[in-house]
Amino acid sequence: MWKKLLFWRKDLPPPRSQAFWGNLPIATDRDYVADAGDPLLCSIVAAAVYWIARNLAQVKWRVLDRNGVEIDSPIPALLARPNFYHDGSMLLHATVASLITHGNSYWILDGGARRRPTALWWYPPESVQAETGEVEEDGVRVRKLIARYVLSTSEGKRTVPPEEVVHLRYGLSSDLRYGASPLESLWRAIAGDHEAQAFATAILRNLGVIGLVIAPKQSAYLAPEQQALMEREFAERFTREGRGRVYIPSEPVEVQLLQHDLAKMNVSPITNLFEERICSVLGIPPMVLHLGAGTEHATYSNAEQAYRAAWESMMAPLIGSLASQLTAQLVERVHGAGVRLVPDWDSVPAMARVRQEQARIFIDLLDRGVVTVAEVRRALSLPTDESQNILLLPLNRTPVEGYLDAQQEEA
């Protein structure tokens, strides 16, 4: 399998994944998609993608049955070691990069048709097309939204049945076969960040800055040979470790230090705008990525809050979405319906405090008799059984029968 996936064609354009509400073009004469280029070449996007991938690799996975009891399954081991050449962190890194920049990520399964995959292979999304068509089921032709996947390789196109593909999506596009990249609304910001970096680099590369001016006094004249000698002598004696030495010129000259206000060429306020917009769409505070927009007023307290906000607004929903999609497309192929893949939140240090607060909330509801013991245990990803479908009613609360009927009669 790996030999077939090693090369792919680059001439196949990726499908445009416009969101339902994003089909109207922005009124502009610039092609900001072309100006933005590869989103991962934007340092802000790259910082966000790498942060998500590093933290996603911390998550351990469990497979639970209908009652929330963990079962012996090959899926967690397969996610930790998808194939002979890659480990789980590499697979997740490529998957996150595809989801953020393209909106889609594809895994090709070895042994997928046998219901027990033996390997997972990430495949570049720009080389995959989902085709609608008819398939035969029990002797009847049925039209499917996705009848097959067409992979573009160096040897040509190759058709793969949906049973051998895990198609992960980030949201949903107007073309229901594909997901939608969150960067669709950020091409202008990414292109602007490229321009800001090019501007700052061009200033450093092209702007000639003169450190000192040594000029003869009044009408004194220095021959070119004297100028070259004085310049060489000054550079050798008073630069680097010679800074601060006493200078006694042999000719009547004036030495003037030129000062430059580089603050006037500062583009940080503009780049901060791009950083804030990109981070806002991705749900990660700039402070978490150590960007300029987030480090100006950073303290230990608000840095901890920002890190927690990133997990709650970005990581937890993403992990939940991946768990749901992998359950439908991978776990149920192996174990059948009713079995689900869940993240082991206890393996993630950043979620420890969130989990503690969730546990306190559910235990309070349990103490008030609002939820059953089984509901609390399922919410905390703990195993349950039928005997736990009970309410624990407080002893200091007495039910009053007919109260609502009496109120209605009085009205």
mmCIF file of C-alpha atoms in Angstrom, residues 8-390:
data_model
loop_
_atom_site.group_PDB
_atom_site.id
_atom_site.type_symbol
_atom_site.label_atom_id
_atom_site.label_comp_id
_atom_site.label_asym_id
_atom_site.label_seq_id
_atom_site.Cartn_x
_atom_site.Cartn_y
_atom_site.Cartn_z
ATOM 1 C CA TRP A 8 0.866 12.033 -6.120
ATOM 2 C CA ARG A 9 0.120 14.529 -8.849
ATOM 3 C CA LYS A 10 0.222 18.222 -8.032
ATOM 4 C CA ASP A 11 -1.813 19.364 -11.028
ATOM 5 C CA LEU A 12 -5.163 18.413 -9.472
ATOM 6 C CA PRO A 13 -6.675 21.548 -7.927
ATOM 7 C CA PRO A 14 -8.243 21.161 -4.504
ATOM 8 C CA PRO A 15 -12.031 21.531 -4.324
ATOM 9 C CA ARG A 16 -13.208 24.932 -3.182
ATOM 10 C CA SER A 17 -14.858 24.414 0.190
ATOM 11 C CA GLN A 18 -16.965 27.520 0.629
ATOM 12 C CA ALA A 19 -19.175 27.489 3.687
ATOM 13 C CA PHE A 20 -22.950 27.836 3.322
ATOM 14 C CA TRP A 21 -22.832 31.509 4.271
ATOM 15 C CA GLY A 22 -19.615 32.318 2.395
ATOM 16 C CA ASN A 23 -20.529 31.957 -1.260
ATOM 17 C CA LEU A 24 -20.622 35.688 -2.038
ATOM 18 C CA PRO A 25 -17.242 37.020 -3.193
ATOM 19 C CA ILE A 26 -15.600 40.003 -1.516
ATOM 20 C CA ALA A 27 -15.665 43.126 -3.677
ATOM 21 C CA THR A 28 -11.980 43.548 -4.547
ATOM 22 C CA ASP A 29 -9.755 43.594 -7.588
ATOM 23 C CA ARG A 30 -7.076 41.475 -5.893
ATOM 24 C CA ASP A 31 -6.859 37.691 -5.853
ATOM 25 C CA TYR A 32 -6.038 37.280 -2.178
ATOM 26 C CA VAL A 33 -6.177 33.499 -2.434
ATOM 27 C CA ALA A 34 -3.234 33.605 -4.839
ATOM 28 C CA ASP A 35 -1.482 36.259 -2.741
ATOM 29 C CA ALA A 36 -1.841 34.125 0.394
ATOM 30 C CA GLY A 37 -0.416 31.023 -1.272
ATOM 31 C CA ASP A 38 0.237 28.020 0.959
ATOM 32 C CA PRO A 39 -1.351 28.902 4.334
ATOM 33 C CA LEU A 40 1.356 26.993 6.225
ATOM 34 C CA LEU A 41 3.917 29.491 4.918
ATOM 35 C CA CYS A 42 2.182 32.075 7.109
ATOM 36 C CA SER A 43 3.952 31.907 10.466
ATOM 37 C CA ILE A 44 0.732 32.674 12.367
ATOM 38 C CA VAL A 45 -1.157 29.772 10.774
ATOM 39 C CA ALA A 46 1.870 27.496 11.169
ATOM 40 C CA ALA A 47 2.164 28.368 14.864
ATOM 41 C CA ALA A 48 -1.524 27.541 15.393
ATOM 42 C CA VAL A 49 -1.388 24.272 13.428
ATOM 43 C CA TYR A 50 1.753 23.062 15.202
ATOM 44 C CA TRP A 51 0.300 23.999 18.608
ATOM 45 C CA ILE A 52 -2.897 22.049 17.880
ATOM 46 C CA ALA A 53 -0.943 19.035 16.591
ATOM 47 C CA ARG A 54 1.421 18.950 19.581
ATOM 48 C CA ASN A 55 -1.438 19.081 22.059
ATOM 49 C CA LEU A 56 -3.626 16.637 20.153
ATOM 50 C CA ALA A 57 -0.812 14.083 20.349
ATOM 51 C CA GLN A 58 -1.211 14.084 24.163
ATOM 52 C CA VAL A 59 -4.682 12.577 23.962
ATOM 53 C CA LYS A 60 -5.105 8.875 24.595
ATOM 54 C CA TRP A 61 -8.145 7.103 23.153
ATOM 55 C CA ARG A 62 -10.525 4.542 24.630
ATOM 56 C CA VAL A 63 -13.245 2.385 23.072
ATOM 57 C CA LEU A 64 -16.422 1.986 25.147
ATOM 58 C CA ASP A 65 -19.469 -0.202 24.746
ATOM 59 C CA ARG A 66 -23.093 0.896 25.192
ATOM 60 C CA ASN A 67 -22.749 0.914 28.979
ATOM 61 C CA GLY A 68 -19.565 2.946 28.977
ATOM 62 C CA VAL A 69 -17.341 -0.031 29.788
ATOM 63 C CA GLU A 70 -13.966 -0.015 28.078
ATOM 64 C CA ILE A 71 -13.456 -2.950 25.737
ATOM 65 C CA ASP A 72 -10.406 -4.527 24.173
ATOM 66 C CA SER A 73 -10.079 -2.935 20.737
ATOM 67 C CA PRO A 74 -7.281 -2.626 18.170
ATOM 68 C CA ILE A 75 -8.272 0.971 17.370
ATOM 69 C CA PRO A 76 -6.250 2.811 20.095
ATOM 70 C CA ALA A 77 -3.107 0.855 19.169
ATOM 71 C CA LEU A 78 -3.732 1.576 15.487
ATOM 72 C CA LEU A 79 -4.037 5.315 16.186
ATOM 73 C CA ALA A 80 -0.828 5.220 18.222
ATOM 74 C CA ARG A 81 1.049 3.321 15.494
ATOM 75 C CA PRO A 82 -0.835 3.725 12.200
ATOM 76 C CA ASN A 83 1.789 2.053 10.006
ATOM 77 C CA PHE A 84 5.376 0.836 9.949
ATOM 78 C CA TYR A 85 6.805 4.200 8.885
ATOM 79 C CA HIS A 86 4.785 6.708 10.948
ATOM 80 C CA ASP A 87 3.697 7.007 14.549
ATOM 81 C CA GLY A 88 0.491 8.531 15.837
ATOM 82 C CA SER A 89 1.918 12.027 16.286
ATOM 83 C CA MET A 90 2.925 12.192 12.601
ATOM 84 C CA LEU A 91 -0.525 11.031 11.519
ATOM 85 C CA LEU A 92 -2.241 13.613 13.727
ATOM 86 C CA HIS A 93 0.110 16.389 12.609
ATOM 87 C CA ALA A 94 -0.685 15.777 8.948
ATOM 88 C CA THR A 95 -4.378 15.391 9.770
ATOM 89 C CA VAL A 96 -4.570 18.706 11.658
ATOM 90 C CA ALA A 97 -2.661 20.550 8.924
ATOM 91 C CA SER A 98 -5.084 19.183 6.304
ATOM 92 C CA LEU A 99 -8.197 19.998 8.317
ATOM 93 C CA ILE A 100 -7.144 23.588 9.039
ATOM 94 C CA THR A 101 -5.774 24.491 5.615
ATOM 95 C CA HIS A 102 -8.066 22.404 3.398
ATOM 96 C CA GLY A 103 -11.062 21.442 5.513
ATOM 97 C CA ASN A 104 -10.600 17.733 4.702
ATOM 98 C CA SER A 105 -8.236 14.966 5.727
ATOM 99 C CA TYR A 106 -8.109 11.444 4.313
ATOM 100 C CA TRP A 107 -6.844 8.179 5.751
ATOM 101 C CA ILE A 108 -6.531 5.177 3.466
ATOM 102 C CA LEU A 109 -7.075 1.855 5.233
ATOM 103 C CA ASP A 110 -5.106 -1.311 4.694
ATOM 104 C CA GLY A 111 -7.511 -4.212 5.159
ATOM 105 C CA GLY A 112 -10.477 -1.858 5.395
ATOM 106 C CA ALA A 113 -12.764 -4.180 3.462
ATOM 107 C CA ARG A 114 -12.091 -6.956 6.023
ATOM 108 C CA ARG A 115 -13.505 -4.808 8.873
ATOM 109 C CA ARG A 116 -10.194 -4.920 10.766
ATOM 110 C CA PRO A 117 -7.775 -2.350 9.330
ATOM 111 C CA THR A 118 -4.117 -3.250 9.701
ATOM 112 C CA ALA A 119 -2.679 0.184 8.843
ATOM 113 C CA LEU A 120 -3.674 3.817 8.310
ATOM 114 C CA TRP A 121 -2.099 6.052 5.669
ATOM 115 C CA TRP A 122 -2.607 9.806 5.511
ATOM 116 C CA TYR A 123 -3.201 11.034 1.978
ATOM 117 C CA PRO A 124 -2.849 14.649 0.740
ATOM 118 C CA PRO A 125 -6.333 16.166 0.335
ATOM 119 C CA GLU A 126 -5.480 18.076 -2.830
ATOM 120 C CA SER A 127 -5.013 14.689 -4.531
ATOM 121 C CA VAL A 128 -8.383 13.232 -3.555
ATOM 122 C CA GLN A 129 -11.786 13.713 -5.155
ATOM 123 C CA ALA A 130 -15.065 12.318 -3.824
ATOM 124 C CA GLU A 131 -17.391 11.276 -6.642
ATOM 125 C CA THR A 132 -21.156 10.906 -6.541
ATOM 126 C CA GLY A 133 -22.568 7.918 -8.386
ATOM 127 C CA GLU A 134 -24.530 4.695 -8.319
ATOM 128 C CA VAL A 135 -23.498 1.527 -6.512
ATOM 129 C CA GLU A 136 -25.125 -1.875 -6.366
ATOM 130 C CA GLU A 137 -26.621 -2.986 -3.050
ATOM 131 C CA ASP A 138 -28.399 -6.342 -2.861
ATOM 132 C CA GLY A 139 -28.865 -6.326 -6.611
ATOM 133 C CA VAL A 140 -30.353 -2.807 -6.677
ATOM 134 C CA ARG A 141 -28.626 0.270 -8.094
ATOM 135 C CA VAL A 142 -28.560 3.004 -5.440
ATOM 136 C CA ARG A 143 -27.279 6.534 -5.937
ATOM 137 C CA LYS A 144 -24.803 7.582 -3.217
ATOM 138 C CA LEU A 145 -23.531 11.019 -2.272
ATOM 139 C CA ILE A 146 -20.046 9.482 -2.211
ATOM 140 C CA ALA A 147 -19.825 6.352 -4.329
ATOM 141 C CA ARG A 148 -16.046 6.299 -4.661
ATOM 142 C CA TYR A 149 -12.865 8.248 -4.003
ATOM 143 C CA VAL A 150 -10.454 8.994 -6.828
ATOM 144 C CA LEU A 151 -6.811 9.292 -5.781
ATOM 145 C CA SER A 152 -4.372 11.070 -8.051
ATOM 146 C CA THR A 153 -0.937 9.426 -8.063
ATOM 147 C CA SER A 154 2.185 9.586 -10.206
ATOM 148 C CA GLU A 155 0.908 6.509 -12.027
ATOM 149 C CA GLY A 156 -2.472 8.033 -12.796
ATOM 150 C CA LYS A 157 -5.851 7.951 -11.114
ATOM 151 C CA ARG A 158 -6.866 5.167 -8.768
ATOM 152 C CA THR A 159 -10.385 4.461 -7.513
ATOM 153 C CA VAL A 160 -10.910 3.478 -3.888
ATOM 154 C CA PRO A 161 -14.259 2.412 -2.376
ATOM 155 C CA PRO A 162 -15.582 4.435 0.588
ATOM 156 C CA GLU A 163 -15.103 1.393 2.850
ATOM 157 C CA GLU A 164 -11.332 1.866 2.577
ATOM 158 C CA VAL A 165 -11.293 5.610 3.331
ATOM 159 C CA VAL A 166 -11.729 7.613 6.512
ATOM 160 C CA HIS A 167 -12.798 11.086 5.400
ATOM 161 C CA LEU A 168 -12.471 13.603 8.234
ATOM 162 C CA ARG A 169 -14.067 17.027 7.767
ATOM 163 C CA TYR A 170 -13.754 20.387 9.492
ATOM 164 C CA GLY A 171 -17.362 21.550 9.389
ATOM 165 C CA LEU A 172 -19.318 21.221 6.175
ATOM 166 C CA SER A 173 -19.164 23.100 2.882
ATOM 167 C CA SER A 174 -21.892 23.925 0.402
ATOM 168 C CA ASP A 175 -20.700 20.835 -1.481
ATOM 169 C CA LEU A 176 -21.881 18.251 1.046
ATOM 170 C CA ARG A 177 -19.104 15.852 0.102
ATOM 171 C CA TYR A 178 -16.412 18.082 1.610
ATOM 172 C CA GLY A 179 -15.545 19.997 4.734
ATOM 173 C CA ALA A 180 -14.811 23.735 4.909
ATOM 174 C CA SER A 181 -11.475 25.208 5.906
ATOM 175 C CA PRO A 182 -11.672 27.834 8.674
ATOM 176 C CA LEU A 183 -9.146 29.860 6.686
ATOM 177 C CA GLU A 184 -11.647 30.620 3.901
ATOM 178 C CA SER A 185 -12.367 34.025 5.453
ATOM 179 C CA LEU A 186 -8.702 34.770 6.214
ATOM 180 C CA TRP A 187 -6.987 34.885 2.834
ATOM 181 C CA ARG A 188 -6.773 38.700 2.991
ATOM 182 C CA ALA A 189 -5.280 38.584 6.518
ATOM 183 C CA ILE A 190 -2.735 35.942 5.491
ATOM 184 C CA ALA A 191 -1.761 37.938 2.400
ATOM 185 C CA GLY A 192 -1.476 41.067 4.567
ATOM 186 C CA ASP A 193 0.838 39.297 7.009
ATOM 187 C CA HIS A 194 3.045 38.262 4.071
ATOM 188 C CA GLU A 195 3.197 41.902 2.945
ATOM 189 C CA ALA A 196 4.058 43.140 6.458
ATOM 190 C CA GLN A 197 6.903 40.658 6.791
ATOM 191 C CA ALA A 198 8.173 41.507 3.314
ATOM 192 C CA PHE A 199 8.078 45.225 4.204
ATOM 193 C CA ALA A 200 10.069 44.756 7.419
ATOM 194 C CA THR A 201 12.593 42.485 5.721
ATOM 195 C CA ALA A 202 13.011 44.887 2.794
ATOM 196 C CA ILE A 203 13.738 47.760 5.197
ATOM 197 C CA LEU A 204 16.483 45.767 6.917
ATOM 198 C CA ARG A 205 17.897 44.570 3.627
ATOM 199 C CA ASN A 206 17.688 47.738 1.536
ATOM 200 C CA LEU A 207 17.796 50.741 3.866
ATOM 201 C CA GLY A 208 21.394 51.980 4.141
ATOM 202 C CA VAL A 209 22.084 53.256 7.647
ATOM 203 C CA ILE A 210 25.192 55.386 8.231
ATOM 204 C CA GLY A 211 26.606 55.130 11.741
ATOM 205 C CA LEU A 212 29.060 58.059 11.866
ATOM 206 C CA VAL A 213 29.971 61.024 9.686
ATOM 207 C CA ILE A 214 33.585 62.277 9.891
ATOM 208 C CA ALA A 215 33.801 65.614 8.070
ATOM 209 C CA PRO A 216 36.762 68.017 7.748
ATOM 210 C CA LYS A 217 36.398 71.283 9.636
ATOM 211 C CA GLN A 218 35.543 74.389 7.677
ATOM 212 C CA SER A 219 37.469 74.408 4.427
ATOM 213 C CA ALA A 220 39.882 71.594 5.219
ATOM 214 C CA TYR A 221 40.189 69.088 2.425
ATOM 215 C CA LEU A 222 40.979 65.390 2.694
ATOM 216 C CA ALA A 223 42.382 63.597 -0.302
ATOM 217 C CA PRO A 224 40.765 60.278 -1.257
ATOM 218 C CA GLU A 225 43.817 58.445 0.105
ATOM 219 C CA GLN A 226 43.434 60.232 3.454
ATOM 220 C CA GLN A 227 39.705 59.430 3.556
ATOM 221 C CA ALA A 228 40.332 55.721 2.942
ATOM 222 C CA LEU A 229 43.107 55.651 5.553
ATOM 223 C CA MET A 230 40.966 57.411 8.184
ATOM 224 C CA GLU A 231 37.982 55.123 7.498
ATOM 225 C CA ARG A 232 40.106 52.004 7.797
ATOM 226 C CA GLU A 233 41.861 53.277 10.923
ATOM 227 C CA PHE A 234 38.576 54.214 12.584
ATOM 228 C CA ALA A 235 36.954 50.843 11.765
ATOM 229 C CA GLU A 236 39.919 48.868 13.058
ATOM 230 C CA ARG A 237 40.374 50.851 16.280
ATOM 231 C CA PHE A 238 36.887 51.850 17.358
ATOM 232 C CA THR A 239 34.454 49.119 16.291
ATOM 233 C CA ARG A 240 33.624 45.897 18.095
ATOM 234 C CA GLU A 241 35.843 45.580 21.200
ATOM 235 C CA GLY A 242 37.405 48.988 20.498
ATOM 236 C CA ARG A 243 34.181 50.873 21.157
ATOM 237 C CA GLY A 244 34.599 53.739 23.601
ATOM 238 C CA ARG A 245 38.299 54.429 23.008
ATOM 239 C CA VAL A 246 39.612 57.985 22.784
ATOM 240 C CA TYR A 247 39.881 59.390 19.270
ATOM 241 C CA ILE A 248 42.498 62.050 18.487
ATOM 242 C CA PRO A 249 42.410 62.781 14.754
ATOM 243 C CA SER A 250 45.502 64.028 12.956
ATOM 244 C CA GLU A 251 43.408 66.380 10.848
ATOM 245 C CA PRO A 252 40.822 69.005 11.943
ATOM 246 C CA VAL A 253 37.572 67.035 11.590
ATOM 247 C CA GLU A 254 34.146 66.843 13.162
ATOM 248 C CA VAL A 255 32.694 63.471 14.214
ATOM 249 C CA GLN A 256 28.887 63.328 14.197
ATOM 250 C CA LEU A 257 26.799 60.374 15.430
ATOM 251 C CA LEU A 258 23.655 59.816 13.361
ATOM 252 C CA GLN A 259 20.573 58.643 15.251
ATOM 253 C CA HIS A 260 17.691 56.921 13.468
ATOM 254 C CA ASP A 261 14.106 56.654 14.689
ATOM 255 C CA LEU A 262 13.304 53.074 13.674
ATOM 256 C CA ALA A 263 10.119 53.217 15.746
ATOM 257 C CA LYS A 264 8.514 55.212 12.937
ATOM 258 C CA MET A 265 8.900 52.183 10.678
ATOM 259 C CA ASN A 266 7.299 49.811 13.193
ATOM 260 C CA VAL A 267 4.583 47.675 11.566
ATOM 261 C CA SER A 268 3.605 45.800 14.744
ATOM 262 C CA PRO A 269 0.170 47.477 15.078
ATOM 263 C CA ILE A 270 -0.717 46.254 11.588
ATOM 264 C CA THR A 271 0.635 42.730 12.080
ATOM 265 C CA ASN A 272 -1.195 42.518 15.416
ATOM 266 C CA LEU A 273 -4.448 43.050 13.520
ATOM 267 C CA PHE A 274 -3.722 40.049 11.297
ATOM 268 C CA GLU A 275 -2.668 37.933 14.278
ATOM 269 C CA GLU A 276 -5.867 38.751 16.156
ATOM 270 C CA ARG A 277 -8.121 37.926 13.199
ATOM 271 C CA ILE A 278 -6.445 34.612 12.404
ATOM 272 C CA CYS A 279 -6.351 33.544 16.055
ATOM 273 C CA SER A 280 -9.976 34.593 16.533
ATOM 274 C CA VAL A 281 -11.196 32.360 13.702
ATOM 275 C CA LEU A 282 -9.120 29.414 14.929
ATOM 276 C CA GLY A 283 -10.231 29.917 18.538
ATOM 277 C CA ILE A 284 -6.722 30.253 19.992
ATOM 278 C CA PRO A 285 -5.755 33.421 21.925
ATOM 279 C CA PRO A 286 -2.583 35.054 20.503
ATOM 280 C CA MET A 287 -1.007 34.853 23.960
ATOM 281 C CA VAL A 288 -1.032 31.053 23.747
ATOM 282 C CA LEU A 289 0.998 31.154 20.521
ATOM 283 C CA HIS A 290 3.390 33.779 21.987
ATOM 284 C CA LEU A 291 2.504 36.253 19.252
ATOM 285 C CA GLY A 292 3.039 39.982 19.583
ATOM 286 C CA ALA A 293 -0.677 40.713 19.868
ATOM 287 C CA GLY A 294 -0.901 38.589 22.982
ATOM 288 C CA THR A 295 2.367 39.194 24.818
ATOM 289 C CA GLU A 296 2.110 42.950 25.411
ATOM 290 C CA HIS A 297 0.141 42.579 28.646
ATOM 291 C CA ALA A 298 0.851 38.944 29.458
ATOM 292 C CA THR A 299 0.968 37.813 33.079
ATOM 293 C CA TYR A 300 1.043 34.359 34.605
ATOM 294 C CA SER A 301 -2.606 34.631 35.579
ATOM 295 C CA ASN A 302 -4.049 35.673 32.221
ATOM 296 C CA ALA A 303 -1.654 33.347 30.376
ATOM 297 C CA GLU A 304 -3.164 30.423 32.267
ATOM 298 C CA GLN A 305 -6.651 31.653 31.443
ATOM 299 C CA ALA A 306 -5.732 32.036 27.771
ATOM 300 C CA TYR A 307 -4.343 28.490 27.661
ATOM 301 C CA ARG A 308 -7.521 27.136 29.203
ATOM 302 C CA ALA A 309 -9.644 29.177 26.780
ATOM 303 C CA ALA A 310 -7.714 27.669 23.846
ATOM 304 C CA TRP A 311 -8.508 24.183 25.072
ATOM 305 C CA GLU A 312 -12.169 24.961 25.665
ATOM 306 C CA SER A 313 -12.781 26.870 22.409
ATOM 307 C CA MET A 314 -10.527 24.942 20.019
ATOM 308 C CA MET A 315 -9.072 21.699 21.312
ATOM 309 C CA ALA A 316 -12.058 20.183 23.130
ATOM 310 C CA PRO A 317 -14.518 20.746 20.214
ATOM 311 C CA LEU A 318 -11.952 19.467 17.697
ATOM 312 C CA ILE A 319 -11.227 16.347 19.741
ATOM 313 C CA GLY A 320 -14.951 15.747 20.197
ATOM 314 C CA SER A 321 -15.533 16.076 16.457
ATOM 315 C CA LEU A 322 -12.686 13.690 15.642
ATOM 316 C CA ALA A 323 -14.003 11.166 18.173
ATOM 317 C CA SER A 324 -17.484 11.313 16.646
ATOM 318 C CA GLN A 325 -16.254 10.981 13.049
ATOM 319 C CA LEU A 326 -13.825 8.178 13.861
ATOM 320 C CA THR A 327 -16.577 6.342 15.711
ATOM 321 C CA ALA A 328 -18.831 6.445 12.645
ATOM 322 C CA GLN A 329 -16.164 5.730 10.045
ATOM 323 C CA LEU A 330 -13.684 3.472 11.829
ATOM 324 C CA VAL A 331 -14.864 2.030 15.155
ATOM 325 C CA GLU A 332 -18.292 0.922 13.928
ATOM 326 C CA ARG A 333 -16.662 -0.868 10.990
ATOM 327 C CA VAL A 334 -14.753 -3.015 13.459
ATOM 328 C CA HIS A 335 -17.162 -3.413 16.382
ATOM 329 C CA GLY A 336 -20.596 -2.542 15.007
ATOM 330 C CA ALA A 337 -23.103 0.067 16.173
ATOM 331 C CA GLY A 338 -23.244 1.177 19.794
ATOM 332 C CA VAL A 339 -19.497 1.141 20.381
ATOM 333 C CA ARG A 340 -17.799 4.531 20.495
ATOM 334 C CA LEU A 341 -14.370 6.096 20.601
ATOM 335 C CA VAL A 342 -13.812 8.636 23.379
ATOM 336 C CA PRO A 343 -10.809 10.681 24.444
ATOM 337 C CA ASP A 344 -9.242 9.901 27.787
ATOM 338 C CA TRP A 345 -9.441 13.407 29.219
ATOM 339 C CA ASP A 346 -7.543 12.318 32.313
ATOM 340 C CA SER A 347 -4.463 11.911 30.090
ATOM 341 C CA VAL A 348 -4.547 15.630 29.212
ATOM 342 C CA PRO A 349 -3.100 17.869 31.961
ATOM 343 C CA ALA A 350 -4.788 20.980 30.531
ATOM 344 C CA MET A 351 -8.243 19.441 31.015
ATOM 345 C CA ALA A 352 -7.734 18.324 34.616
ATOM 346 C CA ARG A 353 -9.252 21.475 36.139
ATOM 347 C CA VAL A 354 -12.106 21.526 33.616
ATOM 348 C CA ARG A 355 -12.880 17.907 34.433
ATOM 349 C CA GLN A 356 -12.887 18.680 38.153
ATOM 350 C CA GLU A 357 -15.375 21.507 37.649
ATOM 351 C CA GLN A 358 -17.581 19.300 35.463
ATOM 352 C CA ALA A 359 -17.520 16.600 38.139
ATOM 353 C CA ARG A 360 -18.558 19.103 40.831
ATOM 354 C CA ILE A 361 -21.462 20.320 38.690
ATOM 355 C CA PHE A 362 -22.772 16.804 37.999
ATOM 356 C CA ILE A 363 -22.344 15.712 41.604
ATOM 357 C CA ASP A 364 -24.331 18.768 42.707
ATOM 358 C CA LEU A 365 -27.112 17.816 40.269
ATOM 359 C CA LEU A 366 -26.956 14.273 41.599
ATOM 360 C CA ASP A 367 -27.280 15.485 45.184
ATOM 361 C CA ARG A 368 -30.334 17.536 44.227
ATOM 362 C CA GLY A 369 -32.010 14.547 42.605
ATOM 363 C CA VAL A 370 -31.969 16.041 39.093
ATOM 364 C CA VAL A 371 -29.938 13.345 37.305
ATOM 365 C CA THR A 372 -29.383 9.649 37.872
ATOM 366 C CA VAL A 373 -26.171 7.994 38.977
ATOM 367 C CA ALA A 374 -25.806 6.429 35.518
ATOM 368 C CA GLU A 375 -26.150 9.807 33.783
ATOM 369 C CA VAL A 376 -23.419 11.296 35.950
ATOM 370 C CA ARG A 377 -21.067 8.386 35.330
ATOM 371 C CA ARG A 378 -21.672 8.478 31.575
ATOM 372 C CA ALA A 379 -21.023 12.228 31.518
ATOM 373 C CA LEU A 380 -17.688 11.584 33.239
ATOM 374 C CA SER A 381 -16.838 8.696 30.837
ATOM 375 C CA LEU A 382 -17.118 6.122 33.625
ATOM 376 C CA PRO A 383 -18.576 2.618 33.169
ATOM 377 C CA THR A 384 -22.263 2.211 34.044
ATOM 378 C CA ASP A 385 -24.828 -0.574 34.386
ATOM 379 C CA GLU A 386 -28.610 -0.855 34.732
ATOM 380 C CA SER A 387 -28.487 -0.820 38.538
ATOM 381 C CA GLN A 388 -27.245 2.788 38.451
ATOM 382 C CA ASN A 389 -30.360 4.203 36.739
ATOM 383 C CA ILE A 390 -31.547 5.586 40.079
#
